[in-house]
mmCIF file of C-alpha atoms in Angstrom:
data_model
loop_
_atom_site.group_PDB
_atom_site.id
_atom_site.type_symbol
_atom_site.label_atom_id
_atom_site.label_comp_id
_atom_site.label_asym_id
_atom_site.label_seq_id
_atom_site.Cartn_x
_atom_site.Cartn_y
_atom_site.Cartn_z
ATOM 1 C CA MET H 1 76.928 141.299 112.667
ATOM 2 C CA TYR H 2 78.583 138.614 114.800
ATOM 3 C CA SER H 3 82.047 137.072 115.147
ATOM 4 C CA GLN H 4 81.317 133.773 116.880
ATOM 5 C CA PRO H 5 81.798 130.510 114.998
ATOM 6 C CA LEU H 6 78.590 128.947 113.685
ATOM 7 C CA SER H 7 78.672 126.292 116.378
ATOM 8 C CA LYS H 8 77.941 128.980 118.947
ATOM 9 C CA LEU H 9 75.385 130.975 116.999
ATOM 10 C CA LYS H 10 72.278 131.852 119.012
ATOM 11 C CA ILE H 11 69.124 132.702 117.057
ATOM 12 C CA GLY H 12 66.204 134.414 118.765
ATOM 13 C CA ILE H 13 62.672 134.109 117.384
ATOM 14 C CA LEU H 14 59.944 136.615 118.240
ATOM 15 C CA GLY H 15 56.709 134.632 118.461
ATOM 16 C CA GLY H 16 56.167 131.045 119.533
ATOM 17 C CA GLY H 17 53.674 129.709 116.983
ATOM 18 C CA GLN H 18 53.901 126.884 114.478
ATOM 19 C CA LEU H 19 56.062 128.836 112.042
ATOM 20 C CA GLY H 20 58.691 129.274 114.737
ATOM 21 C CA TRP H 21 58.277 125.601 115.657
ATOM 22 C CA MET H 22 59.052 124.504 112.093
ATOM 23 C CA MET H 23 61.887 127.015 111.868
ATOM 24 C CA ILE H 24 63.538 125.412 114.893
ATOM 25 C CA LEU H 25 62.923 121.857 113.668
ATOM 26 C CA GLU H 26 64.637 122.668 110.388
ATOM 27 C CA GLY H 27 67.291 124.899 111.954
ATOM 28 C CA LYS H 28 68.396 122.175 114.360
ATOM 29 C CA LYS H 29 70.184 120.551 111.422
ATOM 30 C CA TYR H 30 72.884 123.072 112.292
ATOM 31 C CA PRO H 31 74.755 123.516 115.574
ATOM 32 C CA PHE H 32 72.662 126.533 116.533
ATOM 33 C CA GLU H 33 70.754 127.371 119.697
ATOM 34 C CA PHE H 34 67.236 128.763 119.441
ATOM 35 C CA TYR H 35 65.591 131.152 121.883
ATOM 36 C CA VAL H 36 61.900 132.053 121.665
ATOM 37 C CA LEU H 37 59.904 134.992 122.997
ATOM 38 C CA GLY H 38 56.534 133.455 123.788
ATOM 39 C CA ASP H 39 54.303 131.552 126.189
ATOM 40 C CA LYS H 40 56.260 128.758 127.875
ATOM 41 C CA GLU H 41 53.143 126.725 128.589
ATOM 42 C CA LYS H 42 51.229 127.038 125.325
ATOM 43 C CA ASP H 43 53.388 127.969 122.343
ATOM 44 C CA PRO H 44 54.586 125.163 120.022
ATOM 45 C CA ALA H 45 58.001 126.767 119.429
ATOM 46 C CA CYS H 46 58.634 127.139 123.162
ATOM 47 C CA LYS H 47 58.211 123.393 123.615
ATOM 48 C CA ILE H 48 61.304 122.640 121.513
ATOM 49 C CA ALA H 49 63.386 125.816 121.965
ATOM 50 C CA ASP H 50 66.631 125.773 123.913
ATOM 51 C CA LYS H 51 65.122 128.506 126.043
ATOM 52 C CA CYS H 52 61.817 130.378 126.120
ATOM 53 C CA PHE H 53 61.534 133.938 127.400
ATOM 54 C CA SER H 54 58.371 135.716 128.533
ATOM 55 C CA GLU H 55 57.197 138.906 126.824
ATOM 56 C CA GLU H 56 58.597 140.950 129.702
ATOM 57 C CA GLU H 57 62.035 139.368 129.231
ATOM 58 C CA TYR H 58 62.468 140.561 125.648
ATOM 59 C CA LYS H 59 65.608 142.608 126.361
ATOM 60 C CA GLN H 60 67.281 139.653 128.042
ATOM 61 C CA MET H 61 66.372 137.394 125.134
ATOM 62 C CA ILE H 62 67.639 139.852 122.517
ATOM 63 C CA ASP H 63 70.838 140.600 124.417
ATOM 64 C CA SER H 64 71.482 136.839 124.667
ATOM 65 C CA SER H 65 71.042 136.261 120.909
ATOM 66 C CA ASP H 66 73.324 136.895 117.952
ATOM 67 C CA ILE H 67 70.461 137.282 115.446
ATOM 68 C CA ILE H 68 66.778 138.016 115.957
ATOM 69 C CA THR H 69 64.050 137.038 113.523
ATOM 70 C CA TYR H 70 60.262 136.722 113.801
ATOM 71 C CA GLU H 71 57.736 134.101 112.825
ATOM 72 C CA PHE H 72 54.824 136.506 112.597
ATOM 73 C CA GLU H 73 54.504 140.253 112.044
ATOM 74 C CA HIS H 74 52.100 140.916 114.950
ATOM 75 C CA VAL H 75 54.611 140.297 117.726
ATOM 76 C CA ASN H 76 55.908 142.396 120.615
ATOM 77 C CA GLU H 77 56.493 145.862 119.160
ATOM 78 C CA ASN H 78 58.986 146.844 121.873
ATOM 79 C CA ALA H 79 60.997 143.719 121.127
ATOM 80 C CA LEU H 80 61.075 144.482 117.401
ATOM 81 C CA GLU H 81 62.277 148.021 118.028
ATOM 82 C CA TYR H 82 64.900 146.919 120.557
ATOM 83 C CA ALA H 83 66.244 144.217 118.213
ATOM 84 C CA GLU H 84 66.442 146.764 115.383
ATOM 85 C CA GLU H 85 68.218 149.216 117.697
ATOM 86 C CA LYS H 86 70.757 146.507 118.526
ATOM 87 C CA GLU H 87 71.207 145.823 114.766
ATOM 88 C CA LYS H 88 70.232 142.177 115.215
ATOM 89 C CA LEU H 89 66.851 142.037 113.463
ATOM 90 C CA LEU H 90 66.440 140.174 110.148
ATOM 91 C CA PRO H 91 64.358 140.824 108.125
ATOM 92 C CA ARG H 92 64.712 144.487 109.082
ATOM 93 C CA ILE H 93 61.969 146.414 110.848
ATOM 94 C CA ASN H 94 60.967 148.356 107.711
ATOM 95 C CA ASN H 95 59.469 145.106 106.379
ATOM 96 C CA VAL H 96 57.418 144.472 109.520
ATOM 97 C CA GLU H 97 56.166 148.042 109.633
ATOM 98 C CA LEU H 98 54.556 147.579 106.220
ATOM 99 C CA LYS H 99 52.471 144.731 107.652
ATOM 100 C CA ARG H 100 51.494 146.215 110.977
ATOM 101 C CA GLU H 101 49.469 148.866 109.117
ATOM 102 C CA ARG H 102 47.837 147.498 105.960
ATOM 103 C CA TYR H 103 47.629 150.887 104.257
ATOM 104 C CA LYS H 104 51.427 151.275 104.444
ATOM 105 C CA GLU H 105 51.887 147.973 102.588
ATOM 106 C CA LYS H 106 49.404 149.004 99.881
ATOM 107 C CA GLU H 107 50.916 152.461 99.443
ATOM 108 C CA PHE H 108 54.466 151.099 99.307
ATOM 109 C CA LEU H 109 53.553 148.618 96.569
ATOM 110 C CA ARG H 110 51.619 151.195 94.542
ATOM 111 C CA ASP H 111 54.237 153.928 94.915
ATOM 112 C CA ASN H 112 56.957 151.521 93.762
ATOM 113 C CA SER H 113 54.975 150.491 90.665
ATOM 114 C CA PHE H 114 54.087 146.978 91.753
ATOM 115 C CA PRO H 115 50.708 145.761 90.450
ATOM 116 C CA VAL H 116 47.960 145.993 93.095
ATOM 117 C CA PRO H 117 44.159 146.287 93.023
ATOM 118 C CA ARG H 118 42.807 149.845 93.032
ATOM 119 C CA PHE H 119 42.381 151.064 96.603
ATOM 120 C CA TYR H 120 41.802 154.100 98.821
ATOM 121 C CA VAL H 121 42.672 154.804 102.455
ATOM 122 C CA ALA H 122 39.872 155.897 104.802
ATOM 123 C CA GLU H 123 40.396 157.575 108.169
ATOM 124 C CA ASP H 124 37.335 155.942 109.753
ATOM 125 C CA GLY H 125 34.401 153.663 109.001
ATOM 126 C CA ASP H 126 32.094 156.443 107.851
ATOM 127 C CA GLU H 127 34.595 157.536 105.190
ATOM 128 C CA ALA H 128 35.200 153.900 104.203
ATOM 129 C CA LEU H 129 31.529 153.353 103.406
ATOM 130 C CA LYS H 130 31.384 156.622 101.443
ATOM 131 C CA ILE H 131 34.394 155.559 99.367
ATOM 132 C CA LEU H 132 32.824 152.160 98.768
ATOM 133 C CA LYS H 133 29.699 153.852 97.401
ATOM 134 C CA GLU H 134 31.334 156.611 95.379
ATOM 135 C CA GLU H 135 34.317 154.761 93.936
ATOM 136 C CA PHE H 136 33.153 151.140 93.775
ATOM 137 C CA ASN H 137 29.352 151.371 93.545
ATOM 138 C CA ASN H 138 28.944 149.522 96.877
ATOM 139 C CA GLU H 139 30.894 146.467 95.714
ATOM 140 C CA GLY H 140 34.357 145.933 97.125
ATOM 141 C CA VAL H 141 36.409 144.978 100.159
ATOM 142 C CA ILE H 142 36.781 147.053 103.318
ATOM 143 C CA LYS H 143 39.747 146.052 105.473
ATOM 144 C CA THR H 144 40.832 147.367 108.848
ATOM 145 C CA SER H 145 44.310 148.773 108.462
ATOM 146 C CA LYS H 146 45.709 147.393 111.708
ATOM 147 C CA GLY H 147 45.731 143.861 113.057
ATOM 148 C CA GLY H 148 44.157 142.019 110.129
ATOM 149 C CA TYR H 149 45.388 138.541 109.174
ATOM 150 C CA ASP H 150 43.789 135.231 108.148
ATOM 151 C CA GLY H 151 40.719 137.129 107.017
ATOM 152 C CA LYS H 152 40.220 139.048 110.270
ATOM 153 C CA GLY H 153 38.890 142.573 109.902
ATOM 154 C CA GLN H 154 37.933 142.074 106.247
ATOM 155 C CA TYR H 155 34.447 142.720 104.890
ATOM 156 C CA PHE H 156 33.548 141.532 101.388
ATOM 157 C CA ILE H 157 30.567 143.593 100.243
ATOM 158 C CA HIS H 158 28.496 142.768 97.165
ATOM 159 C CA ASN H 159 25.581 145.202 96.967
ATOM 160 C CA ASP H 160 24.542 144.165 100.502
ATOM 161 C CA VAL H 161 26.007 147.245 102.137
ATOM 162 C CA ASP H 162 23.074 147.564 104.553
ATOM 163 C CA LYS H 163 24.473 144.574 106.485
ATOM 164 C CA TYR H 164 27.696 146.479 107.118
ATOM 165 C CA GLN H 165 26.422 149.776 108.488
ATOM 166 C CA PHE H 166 28.144 148.931 111.787
ATOM 167 C CA ILE H 167 31.410 149.871 110.076
ATOM 168 C CA LYS H 168 30.264 153.509 110.108
ATOM 169 C CA ASP H 169 30.865 153.750 113.854
ATOM 170 C CA MET H 170 34.380 152.236 113.780
ATOM 171 C CA LYS H 171 37.053 154.834 114.565
ATOM 172 C CA CYS H 172 40.105 153.392 112.859
ATOM 173 C CA LYS H 173 41.876 153.503 109.509
ATOM 174 C CA PHE H 174 40.617 151.301 106.662
ATOM 175 C CA VAL H 175 41.741 150.241 103.223
ATOM 176 C CA VAL H 176 38.876 150.211 100.705
ATOM 177 C CA GLU H 177 39.733 148.050 97.720
ATOM 178 C CA GLU H 178 38.147 147.002 94.465
ATOM 179 C CA PHE H 179 36.698 143.507 94.317
ATOM 180 C CA VAL H 180 38.946 141.544 91.940
ATOM 181 C CA ASN H 181 37.119 138.980 89.834
ATOM 182 C CA TYR H 182 40.187 136.743 89.570
ATOM 183 C CA ASP H 183 40.565 133.369 87.872
ATOM 184 C CA PHE H 184 42.484 131.935 90.822
ATOM 185 C CA GLU H 185 44.843 132.824 93.667
ATOM 186 C CA ALA H 186 48.518 131.906 93.704
ATOM 187 C CA SER H 187 51.638 132.620 95.710
ATOM 188 C CA ILE H 188 55.401 132.430 95.537
ATOM 189 C CA ILE H 189 57.914 131.768 98.311
ATOM 190 C CA ALA H 190 61.243 133.494 97.734
ATOM 191 C CA VAL H 191 64.471 133.814 99.709
ATOM 192 C CA ARG H 192 67.112 136.514 99.609
ATOM 193 C CA SER H 193 70.386 136.596 101.477
ATOM 194 C CA LYS H 194 72.900 139.424 101.335
ATOM 195 C CA ASN H 195 74.348 137.884 98.172
ATOM 196 C CA GLU H 196 71.737 135.593 96.582
ATOM 197 C CA PHE H 197 68.119 135.419 95.450
ATOM 198 C CA LYS H 198 66.237 132.152 95.026
ATOM 199 C CA TYR H 199 62.599 131.152 94.687
ATOM 200 C CA TYR H 200 60.378 128.108 94.984
ATOM 201 C CA THR H 201 57.888 126.986 92.388
ATOM 202 C CA PRO H 202 54.656 128.956 92.887
ATOM 203 C CA SER H 203 51.446 127.271 93.975
ATOM 204 C CA TYR H 204 47.724 127.513 93.311
ATOM 205 C CA ASN H 205 45.903 128.498 96.529
ATOM 206 C CA TYR H 206 42.346 128.062 97.707
ATOM 207 C CA ASN H 207 41.315 130.522 100.428
ATOM 208 C CA GLU H 208 37.954 130.846 102.121
ATOM 209 C CA LYS H 209 37.039 133.925 104.146
ATOM 210 C CA GLY H 210 40.649 135.051 104.008
ATOM 211 C CA ILE H 211 42.250 131.857 105.323
ATOM 212 C CA LEU H 212 44.157 129.242 103.314
ATOM 213 C CA VAL H 213 42.354 125.895 103.131
ATOM 214 C CA TYR H 214 44.694 124.102 100.715
ATOM 215 C CA ASN H 215 47.208 124.686 97.938
ATOM 216 C CA TYR H 216 48.929 122.635 95.264
ATOM 217 C CA GLY H 217 51.400 122.913 92.397
ATOM 218 C CA PRO H 218 53.619 123.460 90.619
ATOM 219 C CA TYR H 219 52.291 126.560 88.902
ATOM 220 C CA TYR H 220 54.659 128.429 86.601
ATOM 221 C CA ASN H 221 54.530 132.205 86.216
ATOM 222 C CA ASP H 222 57.592 134.253 85.243
ATOM 223 C CA LYS H 223 55.968 137.547 86.249
ATOM 224 C CA MET H 224 55.625 136.384 89.861
ATOM 225 C CA ILE H 225 59.322 135.498 89.925
ATOM 226 C CA GLU H 226 60.265 138.897 88.490
ATOM 227 C CA ILE H 227 58.140 140.698 91.083
ATOM 228 C CA ALA H 228 59.619 138.662 93.955
ATOM 229 C CA ASP H 229 63.141 139.500 92.792
ATOM 230 C CA ASN H 230 62.426 143.224 92.378
ATOM 231 C CA LEU H 231 60.436 143.504 95.613
ATOM 232 C CA THR H 232 63.081 141.865 97.808
ATOM 233 C CA ARG H 233 65.728 144.115 96.237
ATOM 234 C CA ARG H 234 63.616 147.216 96.904
ATOM 235 C CA LEU H 235 63.080 146.187 100.517
ATOM 236 C CA ASP H 236 66.759 145.283 101.048
ATOM 237 C CA TYR H 237 65.284 142.028 102.288
ATOM 238 C CA VAL H 238 67.077 139.177 104.059
ATOM 239 C CA GLY H 239 65.159 135.952 104.728
ATOM 240 C CA THR H 240 62.173 134.050 103.364
ATOM 241 C CA ILE H 241 59.143 135.966 102.077
ATOM 242 C CA GLY H 242 55.691 134.927 100.877
ATOM 243 C CA ILE H 243 53.847 136.944 98.207
ATOM 244 C CA GLU H 244 50.192 136.238 97.414
ATOM 245 C CA PHE H 245 48.632 137.127 94.062
ATOM 246 C CA PHE H 246 45.337 137.332 92.254
ATOM 247 C CA VAL H 247 45.683 135.907 88.744
ATOM 248 C CA ARG H 248 43.319 137.168 86.043
ATOM 249 C CA LYS H 249 43.810 136.371 82.345
ATOM 250 C CA ASN H 250 47.471 135.544 83.013
ATOM 251 C CA GLN H 251 47.999 138.950 84.628
ATOM 252 C CA VAL H 252 48.927 139.189 88.310
ATOM 253 C CA LEU H 253 48.016 141.606 91.085
ATOM 254 C CA ILE H 254 49.665 141.451 94.506
ATOM 255 C CA ASN H 255 47.098 140.717 97.195
ATOM 256 C CA GLU H 256 49.543 140.903 100.092
ATOM 257 C CA ILE H 257 53.081 140.161 101.161
ATOM 258 C CA ALA H 258 54.276 138.278 104.256
ATOM 259 C CA PRO H 259 57.834 139.202 105.352
ATOM 260 C CA ARG H 260 58.502 135.790 106.915
ATOM 261 C CA VAL H 261 58.112 132.074 106.320
ATOM 262 C CA HIS H 262 54.583 131.440 105.098
ATOM 263 C CA ASN H 263 51.696 128.973 105.252
ATOM 264 C CA THR H 264 51.655 128.538 101.460
ATOM 265 C CA GLY H 265 55.255 127.306 101.613
ATOM 266 C CA HIS H 266 54.673 124.362 103.940
ATOM 267 C CA TYR H 267 54.876 122.022 100.942
ATOM 268 C CA THR H 268 58.621 122.751 100.770
ATOM 269 C CA LEU H 269 59.130 120.527 103.821
ATOM 270 C CA ASP H 270 58.507 117.476 101.621
ATOM 271 C CA ALA H 271 58.509 118.537 97.965
ATOM 272 C CA ALA H 272 61.701 120.631 97.905
ATOM 273 C CA SER H 273 65.342 119.783 98.390
ATOM 274 C CA ILE H 274 65.577 122.405 101.164
ATOM 275 C CA SER H 275 62.557 123.837 102.989
ATOM 276 C CA GLN H 276 61.589 127.496 103.265
ATOM 277 C CA PHE H 277 62.397 127.292 106.978
ATOM 278 C CA GLU H 278 65.947 126.039 106.524
ATOM 279 C CA GLU H 279 66.571 128.589 103.774
ATOM 280 C CA HIS H 280 65.368 131.345 106.102
ATOM 281 C CA ILE H 281 67.861 130.239 108.754
ATOM 282 C CA ARG H 282 70.610 130.071 106.144
ATOM 283 C CA ALA H 283 69.806 133.556 104.838
ATOM 284 C CA ILE H 284 69.737 135.347 108.194
ATOM 285 C CA SER H 285 72.821 133.547 109.527
ATOM 286 C CA GLY H 286 74.969 134.356 106.486
ATOM 287 C CA LEU H 287 75.216 130.812 105.171
ATOM 288 C CA PRO H 288 75.043 130.151 101.417
ATOM 289 C CA LEU H 289 71.528 129.442 100.214
ATOM 290 C CA GLY H 290 70.898 125.853 99.219
ATOM 291 C CA SER H 291 69.828 124.499 95.868
ATOM 292 C CA ILE H 292 66.076 125.053 95.738
ATOM 293 C CA SER H 293 64.577 122.387 93.509
ATOM 294 C CA VAL H 294 60.942 121.296 93.485
ATOM 295 C CA SER H 295 60.814 118.175 91.341
ATOM 296 C CA LYS H 296 57.512 116.794 92.638
ATOM 297 C CA PHE H 297 53.807 117.501 92.302
ATOM 298 C CA PHE H 298 52.737 118.723 95.722
ATOM 299 C CA GLY H 299 49.818 119.787 97.861
ATOM 300 C CA MET H 300 49.028 120.921 101.401
ATOM 301 C CA VAL H 301 45.811 120.921 103.444
ATOM 302 C CA ASN H 302 45.457 123.039 106.573
ATOM 303 C CA ILE H 303 43.869 121.413 109.627
ATOM 304 C CA LEU H 304 41.616 124.240 110.833
ATOM 305 C CA GLY H 305 39.594 124.339 114.036
ATOM 306 C CA THR H 306 39.563 120.588 114.662
ATOM 307 C CA ASP H 307 41.665 117.871 116.248
ATOM 308 C CA ASN H 308 40.092 115.160 114.106
ATOM 309 C CA LEU H 309 43.031 113.128 112.790
ATOM 310 C CA PRO H 310 41.856 109.789 111.328
ATOM 311 C CA LYS H 311 44.740 107.373 110.828
ATOM 312 C CA GLU H 312 43.629 107.012 107.197
ATOM 313 C CA LEU H 313 45.187 110.439 106.560
ATOM 314 C CA LEU H 314 48.523 108.657 106.398
ATOM 315 C CA ASN H 315 47.369 106.914 103.227
ATOM 316 C CA TYR H 316 47.461 110.246 101.436
ATOM 317 C CA GLY H 317 50.083 112.439 103.043
ATOM 318 C CA LYS H 318 52.367 113.399 105.907
ATOM 319 C CA VAL H 319 50.812 114.942 109.018
ATOM 320 C CA TYR H 320 52.327 117.882 110.892
ATOM 321 C CA TRP H 321 50.599 118.468 114.238
ATOM 322 C CA TYR H 322 51.488 121.686 116.045
ATOM 323 C CA GLY H 323 50.601 120.584 119.577
ATOM 324 C CA LYS H 324 48.460 123.587 120.477
ATOM 325 C CA ASN H 325 46.605 123.291 123.767
ATOM 326 C CA GLU H 326 43.209 124.533 122.611
ATOM 327 C CA VAL H 327 41.091 123.923 119.525
ATOM 328 C CA ARG H 328 39.285 127.037 118.276
ATOM 329 C CA LYS H 329 37.298 127.778 115.154
ATOM 330 C CA ARG H 330 39.585 128.695 112.220
ATOM 331 C CA ARG H 331 42.695 128.059 114.323
ATOM 332 C CA LYS H 332 45.552 126.356 112.484
ATOM 333 C CA MET H 333 46.109 123.123 114.397
ATOM 334 C CA GLY H 334 48.308 121.352 111.864
ATOM 335 C CA HIS H 335 48.622 120.527 108.183
ATOM 336 C CA VAL H 336 48.981 117.582 105.821
ATOM 337 C CA ASN H 337 51.615 117.596 103.063
ATOM 338 C CA ILE H 338 50.842 115.611 99.916
ATOM 339 C CA ILE H 339 53.007 114.299 97.081
ATOM 340 C CA GLY H 340 51.478 112.977 93.855
ATOM 341 C CA ASN H 341 52.253 111.604 90.411
ATOM 342 C CA ASP H 342 50.656 114.608 88.688
ATOM 343 C CA LEU H 343 48.338 117.506 89.519
ATOM 344 C CA GLU H 344 45.202 115.402 89.178
ATOM 345 C CA ASP H 345 46.611 112.829 91.592
ATOM 346 C CA VAL H 346 47.439 115.598 94.082
ATOM 347 C CA LYS H 347 43.971 117.160 93.780
ATOM 348 C CA GLN H 348 42.305 113.795 94.340
ATOM 349 C CA LYS H 349 44.383 113.226 97.464
ATOM 350 C CA ILE H 350 43.519 116.734 98.706
ATOM 351 C CA ASP H 351 39.835 115.911 98.245
ATOM 352 C CA ASN H 352 40.248 112.675 100.206
ATOM 353 C CA VAL H 353 42.146 114.408 103.022
ATOM 354 C CA ILE H 354 39.487 117.132 103.328
ATOM 355 C CA LYS H 355 36.726 114.536 103.548
ATOM 356 C CA LEU H 356 38.613 112.726 106.320
ATOM 357 C CA ILE H 357 39.432 115.847 108.366
ATOM 358 C CA TYR H 358 36.023 117.481 107.852
ATOM 359 C CA PRO H 359 33.490 114.638 107.469
ATOM 360 C CA GLN H 360 30.611 117.088 108.031
ATOM 361 C CA GLY H 361 32.224 119.715 105.827
ATOM 362 C CA TYR H 362 34.288 122.627 107.088
ATOM 363 C CA SER H 363 32.823 125.872 108.346
ATOM 364 C CA LEU H 364 35.029 128.935 108.469
#
């Protein structure tokens, strides 16, 4: 893809959020330059990039870069297509396209025999509510097909369908899915280069209203590893990927995939020999993947919708603050990584961190 020596490699990142910020922090261990397509005044990644380009300058940014990657799937569509056209985009655009329309992701997984909850695709809100009634007896999840992340556009309905009649007037595609009565949620972070596949120890996750509040581990599940290996092969994937699961009676169902570095892998910054962010940079730049070893009990707490950072947090973990200009409800402002002697120690520290960050309790 490129012939320059590594010392002159220029990596472009579509999106300027915290995932890009951490990608650059970890990638600066190498003699690379990082360009970002984002908001020069507001985006965390732009504040530390070698150069930040506006959305209108996407062609200039892509032409100036040797490799293009993305820190989020909902980025400039023209930029994604142009980077793919120039054969610079990793992971490839087929992976992003699965996430930009939720029904495509679900159909791809089902059609390739990966385990997923039972679902149907509806052309509009009226059809979605009919499917919910006829197929799921008015108990299930209705999700907008486009633009949904961190719980946005998701409606969890439990025999209270009258509250959701507004969906009937929505003129967009939906995925209507069975409600899974799972034991817990879990995820795996995996990395594939052109020649290697590696994975991090999975984690237990606690989500509320579709957004991750905290996670901890290690959690061991061979089926999740097998799925990550097979899925990345099927996608011809290059880079880091996050895969979220429902776990029920030791059986797993894929909830969703994230074709990028992922919130549930933040623990790798402190609990792993090489972080998910560095491994992503290694994979897309053609470097050998590092030795992924997680030899510690770990945890992570998201700092959501608050800038309350008591100094006592440092008694329990390591703070990562993203430097965003505005605090908004549910917005990811930072996170705290935790290391413990065992799982109970980690869970106790998570409890202490949550009480410090959210003294009045958190409301999502």
